[in-house]
Short mmCIF file of C-alpha atoms and ligand atoms in Angstrom, two decimals:
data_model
loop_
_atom_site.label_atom_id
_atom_site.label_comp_id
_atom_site.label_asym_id
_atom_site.label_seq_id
_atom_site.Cartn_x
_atom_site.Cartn_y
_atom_site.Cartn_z
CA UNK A 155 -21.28 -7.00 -24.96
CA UNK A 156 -19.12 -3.88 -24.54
CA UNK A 157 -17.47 -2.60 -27.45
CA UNK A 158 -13.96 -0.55 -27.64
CA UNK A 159 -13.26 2.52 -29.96
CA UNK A 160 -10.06 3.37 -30.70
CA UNK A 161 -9.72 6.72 -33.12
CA UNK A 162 -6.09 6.42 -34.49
CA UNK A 163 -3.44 8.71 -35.11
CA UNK A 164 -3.10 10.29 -31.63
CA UNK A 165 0.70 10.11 -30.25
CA UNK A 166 0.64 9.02 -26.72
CA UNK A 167 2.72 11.22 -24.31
CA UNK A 168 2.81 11.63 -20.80
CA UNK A 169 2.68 9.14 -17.30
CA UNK A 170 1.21 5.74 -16.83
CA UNK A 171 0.83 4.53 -13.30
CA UNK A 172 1.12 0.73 -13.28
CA UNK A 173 -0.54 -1.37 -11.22
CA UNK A 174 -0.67 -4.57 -9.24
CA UNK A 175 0.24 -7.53 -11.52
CA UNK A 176 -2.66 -9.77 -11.99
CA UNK A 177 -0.53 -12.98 -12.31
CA UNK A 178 1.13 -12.67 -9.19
CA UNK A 179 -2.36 -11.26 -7.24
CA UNK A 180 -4.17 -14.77 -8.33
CA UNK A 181 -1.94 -17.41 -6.60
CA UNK A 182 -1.19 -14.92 -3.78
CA UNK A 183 -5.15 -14.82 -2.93
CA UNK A 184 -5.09 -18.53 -3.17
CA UNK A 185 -2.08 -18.58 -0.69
CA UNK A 186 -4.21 -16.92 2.08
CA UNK A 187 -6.34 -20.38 2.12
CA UNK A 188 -3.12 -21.69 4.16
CA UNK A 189 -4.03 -20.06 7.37
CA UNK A 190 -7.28 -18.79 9.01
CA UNK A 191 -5.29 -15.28 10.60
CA UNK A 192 -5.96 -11.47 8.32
CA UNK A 193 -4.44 -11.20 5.53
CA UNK A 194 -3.84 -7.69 3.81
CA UNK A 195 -2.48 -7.87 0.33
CA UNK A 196 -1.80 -4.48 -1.34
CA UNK A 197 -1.31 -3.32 -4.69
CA UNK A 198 -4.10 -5.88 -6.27
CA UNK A 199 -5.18 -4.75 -9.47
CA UNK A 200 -9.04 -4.36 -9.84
CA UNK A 201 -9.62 -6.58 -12.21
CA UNK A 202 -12.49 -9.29 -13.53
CA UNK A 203 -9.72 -12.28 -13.05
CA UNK A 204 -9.17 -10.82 -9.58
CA UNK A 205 -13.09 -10.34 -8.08
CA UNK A 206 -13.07 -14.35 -9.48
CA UNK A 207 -10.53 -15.12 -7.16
CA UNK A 208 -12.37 -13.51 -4.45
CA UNK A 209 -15.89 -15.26 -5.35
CA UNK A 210 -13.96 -18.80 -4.92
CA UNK A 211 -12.72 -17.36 -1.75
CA UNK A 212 -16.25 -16.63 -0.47
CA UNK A 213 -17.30 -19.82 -2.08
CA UNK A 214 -14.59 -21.64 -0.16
CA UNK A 215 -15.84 -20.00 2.84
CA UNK A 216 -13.70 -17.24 3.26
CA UNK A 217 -14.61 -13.33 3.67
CA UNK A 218 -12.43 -11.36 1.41
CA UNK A 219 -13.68 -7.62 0.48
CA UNK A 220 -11.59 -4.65 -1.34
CA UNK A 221 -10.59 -1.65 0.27
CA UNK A 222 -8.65 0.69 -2.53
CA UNK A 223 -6.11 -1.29 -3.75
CA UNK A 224 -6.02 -3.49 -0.98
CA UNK A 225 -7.80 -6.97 -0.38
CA UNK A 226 -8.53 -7.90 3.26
CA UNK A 227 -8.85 -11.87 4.03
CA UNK A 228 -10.59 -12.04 6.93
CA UNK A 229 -9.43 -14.17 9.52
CA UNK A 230 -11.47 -16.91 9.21
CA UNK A 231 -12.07 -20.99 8.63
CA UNK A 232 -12.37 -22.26 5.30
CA UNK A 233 -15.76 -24.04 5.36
CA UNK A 234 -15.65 -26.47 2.28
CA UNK A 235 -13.32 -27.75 -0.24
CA UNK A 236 -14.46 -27.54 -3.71
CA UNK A 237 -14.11 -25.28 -6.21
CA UNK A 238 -16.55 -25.58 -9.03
CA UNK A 239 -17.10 -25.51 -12.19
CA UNK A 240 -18.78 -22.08 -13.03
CA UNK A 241 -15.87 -19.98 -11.50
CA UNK A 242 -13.33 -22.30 -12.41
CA UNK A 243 -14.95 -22.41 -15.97
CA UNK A 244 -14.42 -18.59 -15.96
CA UNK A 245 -10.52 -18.38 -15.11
CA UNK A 246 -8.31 -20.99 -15.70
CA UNK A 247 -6.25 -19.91 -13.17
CA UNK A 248 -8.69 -21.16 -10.59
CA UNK A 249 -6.47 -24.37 -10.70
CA UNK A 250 -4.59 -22.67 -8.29
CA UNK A 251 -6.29 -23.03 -5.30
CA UNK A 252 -5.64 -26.97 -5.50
CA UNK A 253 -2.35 -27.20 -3.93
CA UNK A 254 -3.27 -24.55 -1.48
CA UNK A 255 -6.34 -26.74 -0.11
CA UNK A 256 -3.97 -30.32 -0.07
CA UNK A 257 -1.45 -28.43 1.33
CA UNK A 258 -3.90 -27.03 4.42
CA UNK A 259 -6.47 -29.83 4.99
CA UNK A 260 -5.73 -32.97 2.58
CA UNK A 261 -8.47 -32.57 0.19
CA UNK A 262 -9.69 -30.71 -2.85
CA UNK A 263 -11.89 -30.78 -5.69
CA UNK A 264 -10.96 -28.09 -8.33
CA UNK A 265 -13.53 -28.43 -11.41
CA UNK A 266 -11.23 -29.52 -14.36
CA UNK A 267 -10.11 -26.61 -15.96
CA UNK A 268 -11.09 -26.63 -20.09
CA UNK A 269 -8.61 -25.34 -23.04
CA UNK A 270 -8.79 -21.96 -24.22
CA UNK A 271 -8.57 -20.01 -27.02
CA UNK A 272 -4.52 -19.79 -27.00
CA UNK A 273 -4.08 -23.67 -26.75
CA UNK A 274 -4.99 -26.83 -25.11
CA UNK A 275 -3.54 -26.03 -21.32
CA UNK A 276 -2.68 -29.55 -20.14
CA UNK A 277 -2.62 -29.59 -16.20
CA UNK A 278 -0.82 -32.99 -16.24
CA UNK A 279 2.88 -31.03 -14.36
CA UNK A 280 0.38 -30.02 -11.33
CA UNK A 281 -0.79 -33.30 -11.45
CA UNK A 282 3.01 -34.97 -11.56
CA UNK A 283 4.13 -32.73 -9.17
CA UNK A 284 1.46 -33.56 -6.27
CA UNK A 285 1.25 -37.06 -6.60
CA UNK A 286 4.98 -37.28 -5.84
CA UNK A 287 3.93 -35.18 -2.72
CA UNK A 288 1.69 -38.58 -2.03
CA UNK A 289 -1.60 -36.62 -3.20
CA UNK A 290 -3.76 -39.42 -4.95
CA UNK A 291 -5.65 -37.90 -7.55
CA UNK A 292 -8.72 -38.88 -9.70
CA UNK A 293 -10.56 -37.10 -12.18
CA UNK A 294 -14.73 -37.99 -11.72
CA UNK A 295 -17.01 -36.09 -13.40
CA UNK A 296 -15.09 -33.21 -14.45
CA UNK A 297 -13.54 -32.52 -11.24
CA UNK A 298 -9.86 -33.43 -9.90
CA UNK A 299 -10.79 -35.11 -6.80
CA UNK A 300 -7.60 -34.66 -4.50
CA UNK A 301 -6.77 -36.54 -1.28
CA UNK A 302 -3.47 -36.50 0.57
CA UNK A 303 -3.31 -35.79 4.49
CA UNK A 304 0.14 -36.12 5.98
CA UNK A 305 2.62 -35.07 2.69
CA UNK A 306 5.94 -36.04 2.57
CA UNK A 307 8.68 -34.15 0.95
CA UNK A 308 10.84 -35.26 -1.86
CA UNK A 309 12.61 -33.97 -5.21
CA UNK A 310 10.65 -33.53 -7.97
CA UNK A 311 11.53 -32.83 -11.38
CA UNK A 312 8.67 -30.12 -13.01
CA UNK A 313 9.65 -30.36 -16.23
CA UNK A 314 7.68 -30.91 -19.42
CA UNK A 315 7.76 -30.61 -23.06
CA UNK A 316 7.08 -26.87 -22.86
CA UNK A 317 9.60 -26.13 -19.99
CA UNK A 318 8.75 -24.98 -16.75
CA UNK A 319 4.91 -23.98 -15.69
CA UNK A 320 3.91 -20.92 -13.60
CA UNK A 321 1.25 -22.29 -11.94
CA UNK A 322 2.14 -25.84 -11.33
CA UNK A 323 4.76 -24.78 -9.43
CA UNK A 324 2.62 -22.59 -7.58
CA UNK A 325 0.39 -25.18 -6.86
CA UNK A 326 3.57 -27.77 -6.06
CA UNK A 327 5.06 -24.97 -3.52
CA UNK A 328 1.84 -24.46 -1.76
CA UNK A 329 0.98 -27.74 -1.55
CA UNK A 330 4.53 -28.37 -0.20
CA UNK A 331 4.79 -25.73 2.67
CA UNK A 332 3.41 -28.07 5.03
CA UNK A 333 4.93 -31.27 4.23
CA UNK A 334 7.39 -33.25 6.15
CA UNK A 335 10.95 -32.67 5.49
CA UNK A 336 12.18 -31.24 2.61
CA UNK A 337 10.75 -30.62 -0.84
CA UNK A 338 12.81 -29.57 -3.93
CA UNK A 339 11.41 -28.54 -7.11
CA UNK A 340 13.84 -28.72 -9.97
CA UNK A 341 12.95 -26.95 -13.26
CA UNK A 342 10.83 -24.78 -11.09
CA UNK A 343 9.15 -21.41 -12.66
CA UNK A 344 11.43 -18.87 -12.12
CA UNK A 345 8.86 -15.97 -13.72
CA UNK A 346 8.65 -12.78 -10.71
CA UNK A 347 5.50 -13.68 -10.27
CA UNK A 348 6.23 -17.12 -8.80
CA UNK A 349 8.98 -15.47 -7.33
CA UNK A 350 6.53 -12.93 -5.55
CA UNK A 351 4.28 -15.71 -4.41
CA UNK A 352 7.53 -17.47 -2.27
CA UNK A 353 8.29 -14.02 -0.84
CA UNK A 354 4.49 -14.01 0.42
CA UNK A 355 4.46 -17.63 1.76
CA UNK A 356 7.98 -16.40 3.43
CA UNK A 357 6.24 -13.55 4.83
CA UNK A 358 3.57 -16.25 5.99
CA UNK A 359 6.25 -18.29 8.22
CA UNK A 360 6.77 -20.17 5.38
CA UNK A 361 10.67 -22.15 5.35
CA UNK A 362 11.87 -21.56 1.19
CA UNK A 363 15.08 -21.03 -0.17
CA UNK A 364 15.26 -20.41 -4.08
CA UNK A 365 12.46 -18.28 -4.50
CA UNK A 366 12.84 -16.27 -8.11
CA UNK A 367 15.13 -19.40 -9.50
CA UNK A 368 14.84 -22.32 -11.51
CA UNK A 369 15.39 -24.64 -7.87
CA UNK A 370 12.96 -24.00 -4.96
CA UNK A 371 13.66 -25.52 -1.52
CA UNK A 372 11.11 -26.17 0.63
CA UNK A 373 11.31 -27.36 4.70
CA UNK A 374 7.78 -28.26 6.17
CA UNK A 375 6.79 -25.97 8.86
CA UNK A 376 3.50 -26.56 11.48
CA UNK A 377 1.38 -23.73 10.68
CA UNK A 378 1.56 -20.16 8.55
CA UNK A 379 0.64 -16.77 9.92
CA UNK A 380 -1.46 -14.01 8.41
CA UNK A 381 0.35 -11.20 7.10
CA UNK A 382 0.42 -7.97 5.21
CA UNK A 383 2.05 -7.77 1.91
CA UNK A 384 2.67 -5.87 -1.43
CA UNK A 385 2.21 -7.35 -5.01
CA UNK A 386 5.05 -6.70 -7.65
CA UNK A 387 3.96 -4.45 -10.54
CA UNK A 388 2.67 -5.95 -13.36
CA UNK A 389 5.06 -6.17 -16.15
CA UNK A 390 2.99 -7.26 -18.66
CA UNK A 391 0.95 -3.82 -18.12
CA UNK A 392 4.07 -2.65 -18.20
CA UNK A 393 5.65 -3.86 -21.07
CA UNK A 394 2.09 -3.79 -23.00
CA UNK A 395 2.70 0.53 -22.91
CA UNK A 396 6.11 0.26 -23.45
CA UNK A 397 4.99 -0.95 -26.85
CA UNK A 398 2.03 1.82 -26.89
CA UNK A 399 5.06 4.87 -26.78
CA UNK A 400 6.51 3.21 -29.38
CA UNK A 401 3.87 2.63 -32.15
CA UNK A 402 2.73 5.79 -31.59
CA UNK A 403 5.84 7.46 -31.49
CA UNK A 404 5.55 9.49 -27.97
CA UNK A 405 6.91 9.41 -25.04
CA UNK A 406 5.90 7.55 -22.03
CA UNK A 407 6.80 7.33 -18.51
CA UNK A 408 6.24 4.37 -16.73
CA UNK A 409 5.17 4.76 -13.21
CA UNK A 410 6.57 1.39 -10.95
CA UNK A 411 7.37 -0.28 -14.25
CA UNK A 412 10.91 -2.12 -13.11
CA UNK A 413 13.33 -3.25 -15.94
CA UNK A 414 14.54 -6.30 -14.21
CA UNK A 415 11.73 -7.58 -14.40
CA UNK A 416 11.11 -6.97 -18.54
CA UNK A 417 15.23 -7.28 -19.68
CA UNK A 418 13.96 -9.55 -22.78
CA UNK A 419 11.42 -7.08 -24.12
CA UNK A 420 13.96 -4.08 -23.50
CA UNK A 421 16.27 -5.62 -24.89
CA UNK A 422 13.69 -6.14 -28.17
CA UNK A 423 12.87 -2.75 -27.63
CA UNK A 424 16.02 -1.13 -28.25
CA UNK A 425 16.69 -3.19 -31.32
CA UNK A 426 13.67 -2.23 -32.93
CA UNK A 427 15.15 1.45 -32.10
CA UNK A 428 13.17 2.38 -28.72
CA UNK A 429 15.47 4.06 -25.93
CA UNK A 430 14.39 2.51 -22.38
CA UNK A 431 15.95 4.48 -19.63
CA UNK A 432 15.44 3.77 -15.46
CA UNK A 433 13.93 7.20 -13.86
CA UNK A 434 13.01 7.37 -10.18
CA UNK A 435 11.80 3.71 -10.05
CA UNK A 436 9.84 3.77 -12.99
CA UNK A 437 10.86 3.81 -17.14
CA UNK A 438 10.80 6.43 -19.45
CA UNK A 439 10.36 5.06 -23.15
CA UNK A 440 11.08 6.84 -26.49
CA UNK A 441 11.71 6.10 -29.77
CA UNK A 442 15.70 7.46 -31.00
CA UNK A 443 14.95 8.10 -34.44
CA UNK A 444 11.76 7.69 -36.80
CA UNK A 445 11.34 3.79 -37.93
CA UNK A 446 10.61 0.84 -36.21
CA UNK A 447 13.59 -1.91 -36.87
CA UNK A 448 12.19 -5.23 -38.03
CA UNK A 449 12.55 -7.51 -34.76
CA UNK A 450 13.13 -11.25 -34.55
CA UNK A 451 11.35 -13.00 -31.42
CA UNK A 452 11.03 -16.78 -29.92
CA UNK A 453 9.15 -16.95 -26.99
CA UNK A 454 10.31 -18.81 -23.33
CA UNK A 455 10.02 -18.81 -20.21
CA UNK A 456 11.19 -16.15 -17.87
CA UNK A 457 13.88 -14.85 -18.39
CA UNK A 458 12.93 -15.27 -22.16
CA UNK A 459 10.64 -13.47 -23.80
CA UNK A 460 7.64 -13.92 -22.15
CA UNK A 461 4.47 -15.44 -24.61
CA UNK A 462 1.74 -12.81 -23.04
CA UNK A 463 3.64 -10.01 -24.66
CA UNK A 464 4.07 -11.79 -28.09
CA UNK A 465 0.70 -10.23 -29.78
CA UNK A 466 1.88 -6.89 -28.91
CA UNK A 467 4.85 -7.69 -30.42
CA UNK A 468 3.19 -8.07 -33.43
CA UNK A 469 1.07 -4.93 -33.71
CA UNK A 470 4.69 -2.82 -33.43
CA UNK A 471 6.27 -5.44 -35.97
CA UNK A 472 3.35 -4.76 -38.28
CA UNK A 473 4.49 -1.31 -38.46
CA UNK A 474 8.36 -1.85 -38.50
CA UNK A 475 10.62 -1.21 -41.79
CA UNK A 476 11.01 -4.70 -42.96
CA UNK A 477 10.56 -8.30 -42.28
CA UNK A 478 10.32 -9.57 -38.60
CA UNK A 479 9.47 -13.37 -37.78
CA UNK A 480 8.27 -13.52 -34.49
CA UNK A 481 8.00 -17.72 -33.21
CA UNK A 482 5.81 -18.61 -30.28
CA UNK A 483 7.47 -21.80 -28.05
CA UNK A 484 5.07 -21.98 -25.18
CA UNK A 485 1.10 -21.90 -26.86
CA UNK A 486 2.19 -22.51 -30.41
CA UNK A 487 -1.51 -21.72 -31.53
CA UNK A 488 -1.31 -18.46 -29.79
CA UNK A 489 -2.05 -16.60 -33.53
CA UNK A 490 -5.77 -15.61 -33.54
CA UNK A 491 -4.63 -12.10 -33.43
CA UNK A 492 -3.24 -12.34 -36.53
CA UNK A 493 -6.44 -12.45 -39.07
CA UNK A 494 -7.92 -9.37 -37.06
CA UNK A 495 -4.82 -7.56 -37.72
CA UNK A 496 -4.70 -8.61 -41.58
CA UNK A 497 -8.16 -7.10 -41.49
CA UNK A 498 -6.26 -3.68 -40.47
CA UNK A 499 -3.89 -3.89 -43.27
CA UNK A 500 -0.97 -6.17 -41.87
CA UNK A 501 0.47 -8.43 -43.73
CA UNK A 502 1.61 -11.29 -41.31
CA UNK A 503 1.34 -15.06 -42.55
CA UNK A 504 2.06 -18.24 -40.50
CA UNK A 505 4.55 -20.97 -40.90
CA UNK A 506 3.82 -23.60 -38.08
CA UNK A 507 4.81 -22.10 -34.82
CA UNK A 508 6.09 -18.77 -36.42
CA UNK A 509 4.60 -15.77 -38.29
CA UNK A 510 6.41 -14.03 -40.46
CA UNK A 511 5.33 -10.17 -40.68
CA UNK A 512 6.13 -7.80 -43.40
CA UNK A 513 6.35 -4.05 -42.17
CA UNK A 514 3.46 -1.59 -43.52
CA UNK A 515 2.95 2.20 -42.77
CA UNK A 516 -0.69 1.48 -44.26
CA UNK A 517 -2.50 -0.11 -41.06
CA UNK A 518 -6.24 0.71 -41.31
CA UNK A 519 -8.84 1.00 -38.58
CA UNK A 520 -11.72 -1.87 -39.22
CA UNK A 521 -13.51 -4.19 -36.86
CA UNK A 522 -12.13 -6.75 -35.14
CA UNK A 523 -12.70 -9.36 -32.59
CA UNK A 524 -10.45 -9.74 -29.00
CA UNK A 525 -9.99 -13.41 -28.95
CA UNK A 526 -7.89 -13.12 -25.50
CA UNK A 527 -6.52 -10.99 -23.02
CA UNK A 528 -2.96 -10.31 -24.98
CA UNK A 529 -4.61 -10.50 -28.15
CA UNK A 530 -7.27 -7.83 -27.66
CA UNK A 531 -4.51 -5.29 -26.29
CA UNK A 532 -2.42 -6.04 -29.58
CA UNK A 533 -5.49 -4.73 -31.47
CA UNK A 534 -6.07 -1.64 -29.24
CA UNK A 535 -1.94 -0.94 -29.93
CA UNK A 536 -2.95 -1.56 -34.02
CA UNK A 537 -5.90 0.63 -33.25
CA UNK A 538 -4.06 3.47 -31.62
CA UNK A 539 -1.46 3.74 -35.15
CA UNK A 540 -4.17 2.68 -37.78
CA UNK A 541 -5.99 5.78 -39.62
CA UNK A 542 -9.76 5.97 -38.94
CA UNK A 543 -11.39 4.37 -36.65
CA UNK A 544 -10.90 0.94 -35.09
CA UNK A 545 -14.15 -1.41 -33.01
CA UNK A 546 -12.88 -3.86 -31.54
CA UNK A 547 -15.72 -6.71 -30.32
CA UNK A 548 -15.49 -8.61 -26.82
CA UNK A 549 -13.73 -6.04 -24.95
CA UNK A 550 -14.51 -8.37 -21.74
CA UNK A 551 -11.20 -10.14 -22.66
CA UNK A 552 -9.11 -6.47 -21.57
CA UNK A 553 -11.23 -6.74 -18.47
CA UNK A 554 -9.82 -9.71 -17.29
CA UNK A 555 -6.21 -8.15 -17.09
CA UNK A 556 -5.84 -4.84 -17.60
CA UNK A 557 -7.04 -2.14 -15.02
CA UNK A 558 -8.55 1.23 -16.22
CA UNK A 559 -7.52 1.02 -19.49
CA UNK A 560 -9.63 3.36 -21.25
CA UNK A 561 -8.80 6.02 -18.23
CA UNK A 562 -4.85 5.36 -18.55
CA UNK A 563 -4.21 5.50 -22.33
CA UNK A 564 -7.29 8.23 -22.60
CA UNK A 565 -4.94 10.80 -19.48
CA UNK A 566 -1.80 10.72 -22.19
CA UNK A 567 -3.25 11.39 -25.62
CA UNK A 568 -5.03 8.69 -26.98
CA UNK A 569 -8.78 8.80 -28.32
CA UNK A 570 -10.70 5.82 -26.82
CA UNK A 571 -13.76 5.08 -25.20
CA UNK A 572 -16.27 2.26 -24.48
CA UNK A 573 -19.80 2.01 -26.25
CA UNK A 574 -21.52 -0.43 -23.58
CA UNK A 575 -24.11 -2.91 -24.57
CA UNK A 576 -27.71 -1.68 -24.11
CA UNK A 577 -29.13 -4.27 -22.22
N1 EPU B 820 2.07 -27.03 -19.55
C1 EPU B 820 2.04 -28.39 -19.64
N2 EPU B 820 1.54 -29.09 -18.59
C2 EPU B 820 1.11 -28.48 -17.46
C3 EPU B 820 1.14 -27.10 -17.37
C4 EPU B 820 1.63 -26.37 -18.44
O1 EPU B 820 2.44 -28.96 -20.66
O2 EPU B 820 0.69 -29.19 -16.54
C5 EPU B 820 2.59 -26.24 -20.68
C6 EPU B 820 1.58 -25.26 -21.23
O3 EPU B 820 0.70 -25.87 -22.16
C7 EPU B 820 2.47 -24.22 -21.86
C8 EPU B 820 3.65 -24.19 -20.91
O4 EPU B 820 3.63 -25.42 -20.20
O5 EPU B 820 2.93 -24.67 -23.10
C9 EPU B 820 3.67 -23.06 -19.93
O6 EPU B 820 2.40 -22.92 -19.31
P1 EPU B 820 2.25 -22.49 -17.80
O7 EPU B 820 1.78 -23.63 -17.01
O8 EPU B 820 3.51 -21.80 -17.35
O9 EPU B 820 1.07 -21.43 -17.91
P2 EPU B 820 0.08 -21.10 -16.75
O10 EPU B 820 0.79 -21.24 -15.47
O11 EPU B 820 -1.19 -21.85 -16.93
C10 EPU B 820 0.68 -18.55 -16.59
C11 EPU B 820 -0.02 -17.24 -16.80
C12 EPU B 820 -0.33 -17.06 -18.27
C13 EPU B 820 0.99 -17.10 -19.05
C14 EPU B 820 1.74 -18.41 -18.76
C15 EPU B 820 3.10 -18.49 -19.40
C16 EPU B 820 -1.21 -16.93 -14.74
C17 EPU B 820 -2.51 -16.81 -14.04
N3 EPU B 820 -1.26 -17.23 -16.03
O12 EPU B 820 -0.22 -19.56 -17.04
O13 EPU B 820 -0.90 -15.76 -18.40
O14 EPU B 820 0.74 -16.98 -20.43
O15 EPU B 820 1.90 -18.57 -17.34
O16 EPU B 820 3.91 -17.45 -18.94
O17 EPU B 820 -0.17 -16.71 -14.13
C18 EPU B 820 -2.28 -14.08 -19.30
O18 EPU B 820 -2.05 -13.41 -18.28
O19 EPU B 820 -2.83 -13.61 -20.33
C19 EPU B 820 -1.87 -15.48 -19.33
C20 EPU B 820 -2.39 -16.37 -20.19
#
């Protein structure tokens, strides 16, 4: 397995270009199963998560190849309607290709997605939400097996003990775009990604009112057109260097990085004594004086501040002048960064669903392990601040989510490279 090293120390100044979010490219991919005409989505990040997306495609029947930053669905019939276990078993997100197929032909069977590492993942919301569609569902074998021809509208209530869920309303809306009559999901996901997936199924022909708020509206139509379309920038990229200028104390500007869609972190930001300023469509990000303010977090959904930026949040805590207590609402087990950054010096403990981190300047480079996507990019932030030299194991975690890494933090200062596994 690949390995990172990060040599810390090095302030990072200069442009980032960010790219394609990979949380709105997933379900939009998945969307292009609802009709057999081209579709051309731009602006998709090239990422591990992403060629998964296109392997279920293929296995699903349908061509889908990269050109730049632009996949091409072919047009095209989808063949069969499973989605198994090995990619599924790779990328939770797979799930989403479930309301997608009821939506289209009636049937599915989407291999039962497994926990992870940040928590147990329940699916039981997608499961809520398309029964009251008139999907019957039961799970055989490890598989949701999925049957519901002719769906019927009707107001449904996507709430659960966590809030709101990105991708069961994904999977609700898709499923929904061909049903009779009306559909109306309450307590919807109002995250820009979900938001960016309605304004693709509009672009589609679709008939949705709502999309980006906590209420969608949905009126059945007969069929859905291919169409050409542009994925939001990815703000947890984003909001992941915004962090980066700020350990480090540089300077960073943002390329495509848009504010509205990160108010909770700026907002963060600026209290832990960053200054975030809108240039020409992208952000420029500074720190106004020397220290780091201590900085006081709960995580929600959007337009709280968002969980997959809470590690990250941690690595610039770590580093802050005094006591921050940072409490995770939507995976409360989402702390396995925290021992690997102990390792480098921090001194962080946990108290249920918070951790309470005391400020250091002393963070140390050591190795560590990336445990999950967010995770592993808190320990590359630690890495970047921390004196000597930081390894940090299972580097395929970064791959799933964030695109040329190495190349973008490497173009404005920072030493870090890639030892790859002999094989
Ligand atoms: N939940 C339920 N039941 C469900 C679904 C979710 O109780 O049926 C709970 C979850 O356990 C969690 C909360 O609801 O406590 C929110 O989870 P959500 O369903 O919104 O998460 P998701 O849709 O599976 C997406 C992102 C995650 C991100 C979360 C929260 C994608 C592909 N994934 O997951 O992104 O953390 O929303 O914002 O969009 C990442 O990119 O690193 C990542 C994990």
């Amino acid at each position: 397995m690949d390995k990172l090293l990060v040599e810390g120390g090095n302030v990072l100044n200069g442009t980032i270009p960010i790219s394609g979010a990979k949380n709105a490219s997933l379900p939009i991919l998945a969307a292009t199963i609802l009709t057999d005409e081209e579709c051309r989505i731009k602006n998709v990040p090239d990422l591990k998560d992403v060629s998964t997306m296109i392997k279920i495609l293929n296995a699903l029947g349908r061509d889908a190849r990269r050109e730049g930053d632009t996949i091409i669905v072919s047009a095209g019939q989808i063949k069969n309607h499973i989605a198994p276990y090995e990619l599924v078993s790779t990328m939770r997100a797979s799930i989403v290709v479930l309301g997608p197929l009821l939506g289209r032909f009636g049937e599915a069977e989407v291999s039962f997605p497994g926990g992870c590492v940040i928590g147990p993942r329940p699916i039981d919301l997608h499961l809520k939400g398309l029964r009251a569609l008139g999907v019957e569902i039961e799970v055989k074998s490890g598989y949701i097996l999925a049957n519901g021809k002719n769906l019927k509208g009707r107001k449904i209530y996507l709430g659960g003990h966590f809030g709101s869920s990105v991708l069961a309303t994904d999977n609700v809306l898709m499923a929904a775009v061909f049903a009779e009559g009306e559909t109306i999901i309450e307590n919807s996901a109002s995250e820009p990604e979900v938001e960016d997936l309605a304004r693709f199924l509009i672009a589609m022909g679709a008939d949705i009112k709502g999309a980006g708020t906590s209420t969608l509206k949905v009126r059945g139509v007969k069929s859905l057109r291919g169409t050409e379309y542009s994925v939001i920038p990815d703000r947890i990229e984003a909001g992941t260097y915004m962090i980066g200028a700020l350990i480090t104390n540089g300077r960073l500007y943002l390329e495509h990085a848009r504010a509205e869609h990160n108010l909770a972190l700026i907002d963060k930001l600026r209290e832990a004594g960053g200054v975030i300023d809108e240039v020409d469509g992208g952000l420029e990000v500074y720190r106004a004086g020397d220290v780091i303010n201590p900085i006081d977090i709960t995580t929600l959904t959007y337009p709280g501040f968002p969980t997959d930026l809470q590690a990250q949040m941690m690595s610039l805590a770590a580093i802050s002048n005094g006591i921050s207590v940072i409490t995770e609402k939507i995976y409360p087990d989402r702390f396995i960064h925290i021992s690997e950054l102990n390792r480098m010096g921090a001194d962080i403990v946990i108290e249920g669903a918070t951790a309470i981190v005391k400020g250091t300047n002393k963070l140390s480079g050591a190795p560590v392990m990336a445990s999950d996507l967010r995770a592993s990019a808190a320990l590359v932030l630690a890495g970047l601040v921390a004196s000597g030299q930081t390894e940090i194991a299972r580097v395929y975690h970064l791959d799933r989510g964030y695109e040329k890494l190495e190349e973008k933090l490497s173009a404005v200062g920072a030493k870090i490279w890639r030892m790859k596994e002999i094989k």
